[in-house]
XYZ file of C-alpha atoms in Angstrom:
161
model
C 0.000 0.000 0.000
C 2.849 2.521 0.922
C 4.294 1.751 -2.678
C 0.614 2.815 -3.887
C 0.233 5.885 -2.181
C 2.567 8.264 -4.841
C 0.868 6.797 -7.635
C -2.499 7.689 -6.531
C -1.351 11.078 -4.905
C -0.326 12.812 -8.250
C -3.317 11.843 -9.999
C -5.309 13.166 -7.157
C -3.791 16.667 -6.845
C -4.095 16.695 -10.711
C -7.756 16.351 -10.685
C -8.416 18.767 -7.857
C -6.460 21.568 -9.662
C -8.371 20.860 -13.297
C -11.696 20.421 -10.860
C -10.844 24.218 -9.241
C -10.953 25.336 -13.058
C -13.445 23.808 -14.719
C -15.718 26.756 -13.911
C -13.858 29.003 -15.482
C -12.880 26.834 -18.459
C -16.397 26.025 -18.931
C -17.567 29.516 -18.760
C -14.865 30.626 -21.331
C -15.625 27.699 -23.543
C -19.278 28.658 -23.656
C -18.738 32.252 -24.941
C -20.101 33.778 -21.761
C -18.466 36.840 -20.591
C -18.857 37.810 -17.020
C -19.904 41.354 -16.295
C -17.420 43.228 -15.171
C -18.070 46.272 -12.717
C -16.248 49.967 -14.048
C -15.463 52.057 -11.541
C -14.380 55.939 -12.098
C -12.186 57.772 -10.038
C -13.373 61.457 -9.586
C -10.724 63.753 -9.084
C -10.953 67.626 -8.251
C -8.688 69.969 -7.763
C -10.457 72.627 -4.638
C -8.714 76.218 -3.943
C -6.989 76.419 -0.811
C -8.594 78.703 1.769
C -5.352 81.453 1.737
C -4.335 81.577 -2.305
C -0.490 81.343 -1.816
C -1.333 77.863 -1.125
C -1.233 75.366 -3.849
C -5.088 73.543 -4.684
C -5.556 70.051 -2.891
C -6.791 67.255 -4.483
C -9.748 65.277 -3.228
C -10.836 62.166 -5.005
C -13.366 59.345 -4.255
C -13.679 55.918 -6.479
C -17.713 55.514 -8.150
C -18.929 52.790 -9.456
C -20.654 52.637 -12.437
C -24.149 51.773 -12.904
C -24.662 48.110 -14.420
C -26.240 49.543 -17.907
C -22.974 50.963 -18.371
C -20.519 48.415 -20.986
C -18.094 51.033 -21.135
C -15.416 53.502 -19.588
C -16.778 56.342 -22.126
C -19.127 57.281 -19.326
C -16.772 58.179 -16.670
C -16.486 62.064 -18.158
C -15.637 65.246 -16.247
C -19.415 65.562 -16.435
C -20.849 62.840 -14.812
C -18.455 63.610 -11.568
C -19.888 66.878 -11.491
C -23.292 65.479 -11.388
C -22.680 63.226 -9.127
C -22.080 66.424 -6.626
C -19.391 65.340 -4.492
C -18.892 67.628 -1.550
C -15.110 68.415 -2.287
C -16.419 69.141 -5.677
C -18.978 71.687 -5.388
C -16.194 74.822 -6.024
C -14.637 72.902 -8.676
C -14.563 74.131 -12.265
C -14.697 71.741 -15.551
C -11.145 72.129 -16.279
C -10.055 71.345 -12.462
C -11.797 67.313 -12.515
C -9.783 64.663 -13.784
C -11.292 61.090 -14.144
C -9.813 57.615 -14.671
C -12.026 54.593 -14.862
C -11.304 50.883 -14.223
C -12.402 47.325 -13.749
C -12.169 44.903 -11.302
C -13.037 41.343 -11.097
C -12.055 39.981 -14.352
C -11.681 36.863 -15.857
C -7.574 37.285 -16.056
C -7.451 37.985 -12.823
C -9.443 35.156 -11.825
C -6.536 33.287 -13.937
C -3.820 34.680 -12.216
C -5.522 34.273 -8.781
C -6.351 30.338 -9.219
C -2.974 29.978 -10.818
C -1.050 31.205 -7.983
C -3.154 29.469 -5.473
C -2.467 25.896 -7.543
C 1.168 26.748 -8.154
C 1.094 27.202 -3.769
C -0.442 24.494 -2.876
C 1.547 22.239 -5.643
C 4.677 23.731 -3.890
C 3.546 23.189 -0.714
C 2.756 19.882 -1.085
C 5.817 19.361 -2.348
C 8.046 20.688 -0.029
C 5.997 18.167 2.614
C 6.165 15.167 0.655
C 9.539 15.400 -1.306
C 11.806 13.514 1.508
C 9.086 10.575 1.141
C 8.597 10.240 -2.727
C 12.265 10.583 -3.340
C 13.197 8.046 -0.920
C 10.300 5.387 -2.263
C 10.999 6.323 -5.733
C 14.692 5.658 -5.190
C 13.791 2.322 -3.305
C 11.770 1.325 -6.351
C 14.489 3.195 -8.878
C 17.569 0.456 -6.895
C 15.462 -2.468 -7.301
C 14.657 -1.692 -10.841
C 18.523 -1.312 -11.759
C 19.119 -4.056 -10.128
C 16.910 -6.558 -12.040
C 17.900 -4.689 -15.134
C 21.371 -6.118 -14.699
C 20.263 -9.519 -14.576
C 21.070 -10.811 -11.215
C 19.615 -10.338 -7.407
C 21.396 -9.338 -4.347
C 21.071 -12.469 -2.481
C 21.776 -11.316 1.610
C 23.319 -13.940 3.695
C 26.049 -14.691 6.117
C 29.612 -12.236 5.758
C 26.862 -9.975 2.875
C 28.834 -7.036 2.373
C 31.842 -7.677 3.573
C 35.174 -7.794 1.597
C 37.247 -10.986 1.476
């Protein structure tokens, strides 16, 4: 049984890594493409109180609403509108946007990849004094028939005459 237990560890460890995928494979394979949600990052640019100071910058992540597919909606404009406090004083010319995503299927990639490549290690790193010593057992015996004879132990084995 001991000699059984690599051979039916590898294959296990295999299937539980394609297993943690298959959702996403699947999903890929099917043409379905998650949702992502955009964000937009509102940035305004506020007069300080005494004007020998330089402005300040205040800025606040949105997210945009689900009937948005795009980043063309995070404009100047729709910060404005959204009437952010630290925004109130601010002129057209003074907002800055960016917009982003989050949650997409890459990262899900890179996330489950990492996590796999872990564990893998991991494992590994637990197991490698016992599969290397069993394997190397097995890999003796092996060599040994392949030479065509078998160590035979008895009485003075080992010893030099």
């Amino acid at each position: 049984m001991r000699a059984l237990l690599p051979l039916l560890l590898a294959p296990l460890i295999l299937a539980l890594a394609l297993l943690s995928c298959a959702p996403l494979v699947a999903a890929t394979a099917a043409g379905h493409r998650p949702t992502l949600q955009l964000y937009c990052k509102c940035t305004c640019l506020t007069p300080s109180s005494p004007p020998s100071l330089p402005p300040t910058s205040n800025s606040t992540i949105i997210a945009l609403p689900p009937t948005s597919n795009s980043c063309a909606d995070c404009t100047r404009q729709f910060c404005l509108d959204y009437n952010l406090p630290f925004c109130k004083t601010a002129r057209d010319t003074e907002v800055t946007t960016s917009c982003f995503a989050r949650d997409g299927v890459k990262d899900r990639v890179v996330v489950w990849v990492f996590i796999v490549a872990t564990v893998g290690l991991g494992c590994w790193a637990g197991g490698r004094g016992w599969v290397m010593k069993t394997w190397g057992r097995r890999h003796a015996a092996n060599a040994a028939a392949a030479a065509g004879y078998q160590a035979v132990p008895g009485p003075g084995a080992g010893q030099i005459r």
